[in-house]
Amino acid sequence: MRVFRFIAPKFWWKRGLVARSVSCVVLGPFSLLYALISRVHFFVRSIRATRCTFPVLSVGNVVVGGSGKTPVTIALAELLRENGKNPIIVTRGYGGDIFKNAGVTSGRFSRWFCLSFYKSIKPNEKSAATPEKSTMVVNGAVLVDEKIHSAREVGDEAMVLCKHASTVVAKDRRLGIDLVNSLEFPENTAVILDDAHQNSSIKKDVSIIVVNSKQMFGNGFVIPSGPLRERISSGIARADLVVFVYDDEREKNRARELCKYGRPIIFARSSFYVDIMRGARVVAFAGIGFADRFFDTLCALGLEVVKFIRFEDHHEYDVRNEKCLLQLARSNDAFLVSTRKDYVKFSSLFCKQVHVVDLFISFSGSVLTPAGEEIYVGTSGVVKFFT
């Protein structure tokens, strides 16, 4: 399913006075309109919010893409599992076309049939069902099976997430919660809503905002003047805590800018791994929200980036893309390098030609209080903030 996508304009991330003034004057009225419509939409959806049987943790952000929500969601799922929980991730499956091509059921009998089929699948176990049955969608929601589904069907992020925890894709997250409520998950289950901070249709027990030290909030303006989905103050006010993602210790101090919003800040450090040696020549490409960070990471890993190609977020790679990238790598005598989110969309043949930079997030065990005091609580202490 082809949806509207774009590459974020560079002025979104510039904090200079000239760039801010131009974007504010030219696009300011549209930003006000966007903010107004968003607030009305948020209020309307909150009137009939759905309640989940299990505790719900929402992971989101204030900016459009690139803050690290997906790796934080994975790290949170693994942390919860290590502490006796059974994490279930509910995501929108952006870019997937399963709801267009699959047999979407309707009526009491078909709903009963599909729910009976899903109940026969034990949580965290892969289905042995046939592809035809597995693509059945229960009222707009589907339990992802990585052996059967593809990124084209359920979206790139869902294919990455399902490798770490049971993942439900739903075009409307309320339908995803309905499916979770219907399945026989154990009592220790905890639901993680991916990218749901601006979604008020589900009652949440813990709301988490992810902030990236390199990205922060860009130029500080709301779409289309800047990258913000809403005003920083209102977004953080609805959150219970902030997860601050940083690459090295020097970036931690930027978290103090957030203390004024009165929320505890949990530190999470990112690390990267790629299976090629330092100094190697690479042609890098990515279709992610904040591609500049990927470029900086490659440089920090000691790789020589001879070409860097930015695709729009959630880009769908085709044969022509893959051939062009292979030719570019050969002509520059370089390796091809990309991200895990892009990798799940490649053809099996192209996958063998690309090296993946894997991003890992780990909670450092430190918390910054609203008063600006950094306290070490350990991972066991961090878990208490999430449960």
Short mmCIF file of C-alpha atoms in Angstrom, two decimals:
data_model
loop_
_atom_site.label_atom_id
_atom_site.label_comp_id
_atom_site.label_asym_id
_atom_site.label_seq_id
_atom_site.Cartn_x
_atom_site.Cartn_y
_atom_site.Cartn_z
CA MET A 1 0.00 0.00 0.00
CA ARG A 2 1.56 3.26 -1.10
CA VAL A 3 0.96 6.06 1.36
CA PHE A 4 2.15 9.66 1.44
CA ARG A 5 5.74 9.83 2.66
CA PHE A 6 8.40 12.46 2.60
CA ILE A 7 11.91 13.26 3.72
CA ALA A 8 11.91 15.72 6.61
CA PRO A 9 13.17 19.14 5.41
CA LYS A 10 16.55 20.19 6.75
CA PHE A 11 15.26 23.47 8.23
CA TRP A 12 13.27 21.43 10.76
CA TRP A 13 16.53 20.62 12.54
CA LYS A 14 18.16 24.07 12.32
CA ARG A 15 18.00 26.25 15.42
CA GLY A 16 19.42 29.42 13.91
CA LEU A 17 17.46 32.66 14.22
CA VAL A 18 17.04 33.11 10.44
CA ALA A 19 15.76 29.59 9.82
CA ARG A 20 13.38 29.81 12.77
CA SER A 21 12.06 33.22 11.73
CA VAL A 22 11.39 32.19 8.11
CA SER A 23 9.64 28.95 9.05
CA CYS A 24 7.58 30.72 11.70
CA VAL A 25 6.41 33.56 9.44
CA VAL A 26 5.74 31.50 6.30
CA LEU A 27 4.33 28.32 7.84
CA GLY A 28 3.23 29.56 11.25
CA PRO A 29 -0.50 29.82 10.42
CA PHE A 30 -0.54 26.25 9.12
CA SER A 31 1.16 25.07 12.30
CA LEU A 32 -1.53 26.73 14.40
CA LEU A 33 -4.21 25.03 12.32
CA TYR A 34 -2.47 21.64 12.63
CA ALA A 35 -2.15 22.03 16.41
CA LEU A 36 -5.82 22.97 16.75
CA ILE A 37 -7.05 20.03 14.66
CA SER A 38 -4.78 17.64 16.58
CA ARG A 39 -6.12 18.79 19.95
CA VAL A 40 -9.72 18.43 18.84
CA HIS A 41 -9.00 14.98 17.41
CA PHE A 42 -7.25 13.93 20.63
CA PHE A 43 -10.20 15.09 22.75
CA VAL A 44 -12.84 13.40 20.59
CA ARG A 45 -11.04 10.04 20.61
CA SER A 46 -10.53 10.18 24.39
CA ILE A 47 -14.30 10.26 25.05
CA ARG A 48 -14.72 6.55 24.30
CA ALA A 49 -11.26 5.24 25.14
CA THR A 50 -10.82 1.46 25.27
CA ARG A 51 -9.61 -0.28 28.44
CA CYS A 52 -7.24 -3.25 28.12
CA THR A 53 -7.40 -6.30 30.39
CA PHE A 54 -3.66 -5.95 31.03
CA PRO A 55 -1.47 -3.00 32.09
CA VAL A 56 -0.70 -0.69 29.15
CA LEU A 57 2.59 1.17 28.62
CA SER A 58 2.68 3.73 25.83
CA VAL A 59 5.97 4.58 24.10
CA GLY A 60 5.93 7.69 21.92
CA ASN A 61 7.55 11.04 21.26
CA VAL A 62 6.83 14.64 20.44
CA VAL A 63 8.79 14.82 17.17
CA VAL A 64 8.09 13.13 13.85
CA GLY A 65 10.26 10.02 13.59
CA GLY A 66 13.87 9.22 14.37
CA SER A 67 13.94 9.55 18.17
CA GLY A 68 14.49 5.83 18.75
CA LYS A 69 11.01 4.64 19.74
CA THR A 70 11.42 1.21 18.14
CA PRO A 71 14.71 0.24 19.88
CA VAL A 72 13.39 1.66 23.17
CA THR A 73 10.24 -0.45 22.75
CA ILE A 74 12.44 -3.52 22.19
CA ALA A 75 14.61 -2.70 25.22
CA LEU A 76 11.50 -2.18 27.35
CA ALA A 77 10.01 -5.50 26.21
CA GLU A 78 13.22 -7.33 27.09
CA LEU A 79 13.46 -5.56 30.46
CA LEU A 80 9.89 -6.53 31.32
CA ARG A 81 10.51 -10.14 30.28
CA GLU A 82 13.63 -10.31 32.47
CA ASN A 83 11.44 -9.21 35.37
CA GLY A 84 8.75 -11.84 34.94
CA LYS A 85 6.39 -10.09 32.53
CA ASN A 86 5.03 -11.30 29.20
CA PRO A 87 5.29 -8.27 26.86
CA ILE A 88 2.87 -7.86 23.94
CA ILE A 89 3.52 -5.04 21.48
CA VAL A 90 0.65 -3.34 19.65
CA THR A 91 1.67 -1.24 16.68
CA ARG A 92 -0.01 0.35 13.69
CA GLY A 93 2.06 -1.46 11.06
CA TYR A 94 2.72 1.69 9.08
CA GLY A 95 3.22 1.02 5.37
CA GLY A 96 1.81 -2.52 5.46
CA ASP A 97 -0.96 -3.58 3.11
CA ILE A 98 -2.33 -6.62 4.94
CA PHE A 99 -5.63 -4.88 5.64
CA LYS A 100 -6.00 -4.20 1.94
CA ASN A 101 -5.18 -7.65 0.58
CA ALA A 102 -6.10 -10.02 3.42
CA GLY A 103 -9.54 -11.47 4.00
CA VAL A 104 -10.97 -9.00 6.51
CA THR A 105 -13.68 -10.77 8.44
CA SER A 106 -17.02 -9.40 9.46
CA GLY A 107 -20.05 -10.79 11.23
CA ARG A 108 -20.39 -12.89 14.36
CA PHE A 109 -19.50 -16.26 12.83
CA SER A 110 -16.34 -15.10 11.05
CA ARG A 111 -15.17 -13.21 14.15
CA TRP A 112 -15.74 -16.33 16.28
CA PHE A 113 -13.86 -18.46 13.72
CA CYS A 114 -10.80 -16.18 13.66
CA LEU A 115 -10.67 -15.70 17.42
CA SER A 116 -10.87 -19.47 17.85
CA PHE A 117 -7.97 -19.83 15.43
CA TYR A 118 -5.84 -17.24 17.28
CA LYS A 119 -6.61 -18.79 20.66
CA SER A 120 -5.12 -22.03 19.39
CA ILE A 121 -1.76 -20.24 19.06
CA LYS A 122 0.16 -20.05 22.31
CA PRO A 123 1.68 -16.62 23.00
CA ASN A 124 5.38 -16.26 22.03
CA GLU A 125 5.18 -19.44 19.91
CA LYS A 126 5.29 -19.41 16.14
CA SER A 127 2.18 -20.52 14.35
CA ALA A 128 2.19 -23.73 12.36
CA ALA A 129 -0.87 -22.56 10.48
CA THR A 130 -1.07 -22.27 6.74
CA PRO A 131 -0.36 -18.88 5.10
CA GLU A 132 -3.96 -18.65 3.95
CA LYS A 133 -5.33 -18.85 7.49
CA SER A 134 -2.65 -16.68 9.05
CA THR A 135 -3.51 -13.74 6.82
CA MET A 136 -7.05 -13.64 8.20
CA VAL A 137 -7.60 -10.32 9.90
CA VAL A 138 -9.87 -10.10 12.93
CA ASN A 139 -11.73 -6.81 12.52
CA GLY A 140 -8.60 -4.96 11.39
CA ALA A 141 -6.00 -6.59 13.67
CA VAL A 142 -3.53 -9.44 13.14
CA LEU A 143 -1.01 -11.32 15.28
CA VAL A 144 2.30 -11.14 13.39
CA ASP A 145 4.19 -14.31 12.48
CA GLU A 146 7.66 -13.55 11.09
CA LYS A 147 7.74 -16.89 9.21
CA ILE A 148 4.63 -16.02 7.24
CA HIS A 149 4.24 -12.25 7.12
CA SER A 150 6.47 -9.75 5.34
CA ALA A 151 7.31 -6.08 5.79
CA ARG A 152 5.13 -5.31 2.78
CA GLU A 153 2.16 -6.81 4.64
CA VAL A 154 2.64 -5.64 8.24
CA GLY A 155 5.21 -2.83 7.92
CA ASP A 156 8.95 -2.71 8.57
CA GLU A 157 8.74 -1.83 12.27
CA ALA A 158 6.38 -4.73 13.02
CA MET A 159 8.81 -7.18 11.38
CA VAL A 160 11.61 -5.89 13.60
CA LEU A 161 9.48 -5.88 16.77
CA CYS A 162 8.04 -9.38 16.33
CA LYS A 163 11.54 -10.86 16.65
CA HIS A 164 11.61 -9.68 20.27
CA ALA A 165 8.02 -10.07 21.50
CA SER A 166 4.56 -11.11 20.36
CA THR A 167 3.37 -8.28 18.12
CA VAL A 168 -0.13 -7.26 17.08
CA VAL A 169 -0.62 -4.98 14.07
CA ALA A 170 -3.86 -3.01 13.93
CA LYS A 171 -5.00 -0.22 11.65
CA ASP A 172 -6.78 1.17 14.74
CA ARG A 173 -5.05 0.40 18.03
CA ARG A 174 -8.42 -0.12 19.71
CA LEU A 175 -8.91 -3.11 17.43
CA GLY A 176 -5.47 -4.35 18.45
CA ILE A 177 -6.46 -4.11 22.13
CA ASP A 178 -9.70 -5.96 21.34
CA LEU A 179 -7.64 -8.79 19.86
CA VAL A 180 -5.28 -8.88 22.85
CA ASN A 181 -8.28 -8.98 25.23
CA SER A 182 -9.71 -11.90 23.24
CA LEU A 183 -6.57 -14.03 23.26
CA GLU A 184 -5.54 -16.23 26.18
CA PHE A 185 -2.37 -14.47 27.24
CA PRO A 186 -1.09 -15.16 30.79
CA GLU A 187 -1.93 -12.89 33.72
CA ASN A 188 1.59 -11.44 33.84
CA THR A 189 1.13 -9.88 30.38
CA ALA A 190 1.96 -6.22 29.83
CA VAL A 191 0.96 -4.40 26.64
CA ILE A 192 3.34 -1.92 25.02
CA LEU A 193 1.76 0.56 22.61
CA ASP A 194 4.30 1.58 20.00
CA ASP A 195 4.20 5.24 18.90
CA ALA A 196 0.94 6.03 20.69
CA HIS A 197 1.54 9.20 22.70
CA GLN A 198 -0.79 11.24 20.48
CA ASN A 199 -3.38 8.44 20.47
CA SER A 200 -6.06 8.92 23.15
CA SER A 201 -8.31 6.02 22.12
CA ILE A 202 -6.75 3.65 24.70
CA LYS A 203 -6.48 4.15 28.44
CA LYS A 204 -2.81 3.99 29.48
CA ASP A 205 -1.24 3.08 32.79
CA VAL A 206 2.20 4.53 31.98
CA SER A 207 2.98 7.06 29.23
CA ILE A 208 6.60 7.31 28.11
CA ILE A 209 8.17 9.93 25.86
CA VAL A 210 11.45 9.17 24.08
CA VAL A 211 13.89 12.03 23.48
CA ASN A 212 17.09 11.60 21.48
CA SER A 213 20.12 13.63 22.55
CA LYS A 214 21.18 14.41 18.97
CA GLN A 215 17.74 15.25 17.68
CA MET A 216 16.05 16.79 20.73
CA PHE A 217 13.10 18.87 19.39
CA GLY A 218 14.61 20.34 16.22
CA ASN A 219 13.73 24.00 15.67
CA GLY A 220 10.96 23.78 18.29
CA PHE A 221 8.02 24.40 15.97
CA VAL A 222 4.92 22.31 15.23
CA ILE A 223 4.35 20.71 11.80
CA PRO A 224 4.80 22.03 9.10
CA SER A 225 7.04 24.78 10.54
CA GLY A 226 9.04 22.15 12.40
CA PRO A 227 9.13 18.47 13.40
CA LEU A 228 6.87 18.68 16.47
CA ARG A 229 3.58 16.76 16.56
CA GLU A 230 2.47 19.04 19.36
CA ARG A 231 3.90 21.65 21.72
CA ILE A 232 6.72 20.29 23.88
CA SER A 233 5.12 21.39 27.15
CA SER A 234 1.73 19.78 26.43
CA GLY A 235 3.33 16.55 25.17
CA ILE A 236 5.54 16.07 28.22
CA ALA A 237 2.75 17.14 30.58
CA ARG A 238 0.75 14.04 29.51
CA ALA A 239 3.74 11.76 30.05
CA ASP A 240 4.65 10.00 33.27
CA LEU A 241 8.35 9.90 32.46
CA VAL A 242 10.94 10.62 29.78
CA VAL A 243 13.45 8.14 28.37
CA PHE A 244 16.53 10.07 27.26
CA VAL A 245 18.61 8.22 24.66
CA TYR A 246 22.27 9.20 24.29
CA ASP A 247 25.38 7.83 22.57
CA ASP A 248 28.17 9.09 24.84
CA GLU A 249 28.51 10.65 28.27
CA ARG A 250 29.02 14.17 26.92
CA GLU A 251 25.45 14.20 25.60
CA LYS A 252 23.84 13.38 28.95
CA ASN A 253 23.91 17.01 30.08
CA ARG A 254 21.34 17.92 27.43
CA ALA A 255 18.78 16.01 29.48
CA ARG A 256 18.88 18.81 32.06
CA GLU A 257 17.00 21.00 29.58
CA LEU A 258 13.98 18.77 30.27
CA CYS A 259 14.00 19.07 34.06
CA LYS A 260 11.79 22.18 33.90
CA TYR A 261 8.89 20.03 32.68
CA GLY A 262 8.74 18.20 36.02
CA ARG A 263 9.05 14.58 34.90
CA PRO A 264 11.63 11.96 35.94
CA ILE A 265 14.15 11.24 33.18
CA ILE A 266 15.46 7.71 32.69
CA PHE A 267 18.79 7.42 30.88
CA ALA A 268 19.18 4.86 28.10
CA ARG A 269 22.46 4.44 26.28
CA SER A 270 22.65 3.37 22.65
CA SER A 271 25.41 1.22 21.18
CA PHE A 272 26.02 0.04 17.63
CA TYR A 273 27.52 -3.01 15.94
CA VAL A 274 28.47 -3.75 12.33
CA ASP A 275 30.43 -6.74 11.03
CA ILE A 276 33.01 -4.83 8.97
CA MET A 277 36.36 -3.38 10.04
CA ARG A 278 37.14 0.23 10.87
CA GLY A 279 38.37 2.22 7.90
CA ALA A 280 36.32 0.25 5.39
CA ARG A 281 34.78 2.16 2.49
CA VAL A 282 30.98 2.04 2.56
CA VAL A 283 28.00 3.19 0.54
CA ALA A 284 25.34 3.81 3.17
CA PHE A 285 21.61 4.21 2.65
CA ALA A 286 18.56 4.41 4.90
CA GLY A 287 14.84 5.14 4.82
CA ILE A 288 14.38 6.26 8.41
CA GLY A 289 13.04 9.32 10.20
CA PHE A 290 16.34 10.97 11.21
CA ALA A 291 18.96 9.72 8.75
CA ASP A 292 21.62 12.20 9.90
CA ARG A 293 22.05 10.23 13.09
CA PHE A 294 22.77 7.08 11.04
CA PHE A 295 25.47 8.96 9.11
CA ASP A 296 27.05 10.21 12.35
CA THR A 297 27.01 6.66 13.72
CA LEU A 298 28.90 5.32 10.72
CA CYS A 299 31.55 7.99 11.14
CA ALA A 300 31.81 7.19 14.87
CA LEU A 301 32.33 3.52 13.99
CA GLY A 302 35.35 4.55 11.94
CA LEU A 303 33.88 3.80 8.52
CA GLU A 304 34.67 5.85 5.42
CA VAL A 305 31.33 6.89 3.97
CA VAL A 306 31.93 7.50 0.26
CA LYS A 307 28.22 7.85 -0.57
CA PHE A 308 25.19 8.40 1.63
CA ILE A 309 21.69 8.02 0.18
CA ARG A 310 18.60 9.18 2.06
CA PHE A 311 15.27 7.60 1.20
CA GLU A 312 11.93 8.70 2.64
CA ASP A 313 10.91 7.12 5.94
CA HIS A 314 9.47 3.59 5.47
CA HIS A 315 10.72 3.50 1.87
CA GLU A 316 9.68 0.41 -0.12
CA TYR A 317 12.70 -0.98 -1.97
CA ASP A 318 12.21 -2.45 -5.43
CA VAL A 319 14.48 -4.30 -7.87
CA ARG A 320 15.59 -1.05 -9.51
CA ASN A 321 16.67 0.42 -6.14
CA GLU A 322 18.66 -2.69 -5.32
CA LYS A 323 20.41 -2.82 -8.70
CA CYS A 324 21.37 0.87 -8.51
CA LEU A 325 22.76 0.47 -4.99
CA LEU A 326 24.80 -2.60 -6.00
CA GLN A 327 26.25 -0.75 -9.00
CA LEU A 328 27.08 2.24 -6.82
CA ALA A 329 28.92 0.03 -4.31
CA ARG A 330 30.90 -1.74 -7.04
CA SER A 331 31.88 1.49 -8.80
CA ASN A 332 33.18 2.88 -5.49
CA ASP A 333 34.79 -0.40 -4.37
CA ALA A 334 32.76 -0.23 -1.16
CA PHE A 335 30.49 -2.27 1.09
CA LEU A 336 26.75 -1.61 1.24
CA VAL A 337 25.53 -0.62 4.72
CA SER A 338 22.01 0.02 6.01
CA THR A 339 19.76 -0.24 9.07
CA ARG A 340 17.82 -3.21 10.45
CA LYS A 341 14.51 -1.49 9.68
CA ASP A 342 15.51 -1.23 6.03
CA TYR A 343 16.98 -4.74 5.93
CA VAL A 344 13.65 -6.48 6.59
CA LYS A 345 12.32 -5.02 3.31
CA PHE A 346 15.11 -6.27 1.01
CA SER A 347 14.85 -9.24 -1.35
CA SER A 348 16.59 -12.39 -0.06
CA LEU A 349 19.31 -12.05 -2.70
CA PHE A 350 20.00 -8.39 -1.87
CA CYS A 351 20.14 -9.18 1.87
CA LYS A 352 23.33 -11.17 1.27
CA GLN A 353 25.00 -8.07 -0.18
CA VAL A 354 24.20 -5.64 2.65
CA HIS A 355 25.84 -5.22 6.05
CA VAL A 356 23.51 -4.10 8.84
CA VAL A 357 24.32 -1.62 11.59
CA ASP A 358 22.45 -2.91 14.61
CA LEU A 359 21.32 -0.47 17.29
CA PHE A 360 21.03 -1.64 20.88
CA ILE A 361 19.45 0.31 23.74
CA SER A 362 20.25 -0.43 27.39
CA PHE A 363 18.89 1.32 30.44
CA SER A 364 21.87 2.65 32.37
CA GLY A 365 20.10 2.51 35.74
CA SER A 366 20.39 6.27 36.28
CA VAL A 367 17.46 8.63 36.76
CA LEU A 368 17.48 12.43 36.61
CA THR A 369 14.95 13.97 38.98
CA PRO A 370 12.98 17.14 38.14
CA ALA A 371 15.25 18.90 40.63
CA GLY A 372 18.25 18.07 38.44
CA GLU A 373 19.74 15.41 40.71
CA GLU A 374 21.04 12.25 39.04
CA ILE A 375 20.36 9.11 41.07
CA TYR A 376 21.53 5.57 40.37
CA VAL A 377 18.69 3.11 40.99
CA GLY A 378 19.88 0.13 38.91
CA THR A 379 17.79 -1.78 36.39
CA SER A 380 15.54 -3.12 39.17
CA GLY A 381 14.80 0.47 40.17
CA VAL A 382 14.12 1.45 36.57
CA VAL A 383 11.56 -1.35 36.23
CA LYS A 384 9.50 0.20 39.04
CA PHE A 385 8.98 3.32 36.92
CA PHE A 386 7.47 1.17 34.17
CA THR A 387 5.22 -1.02 36.32
#
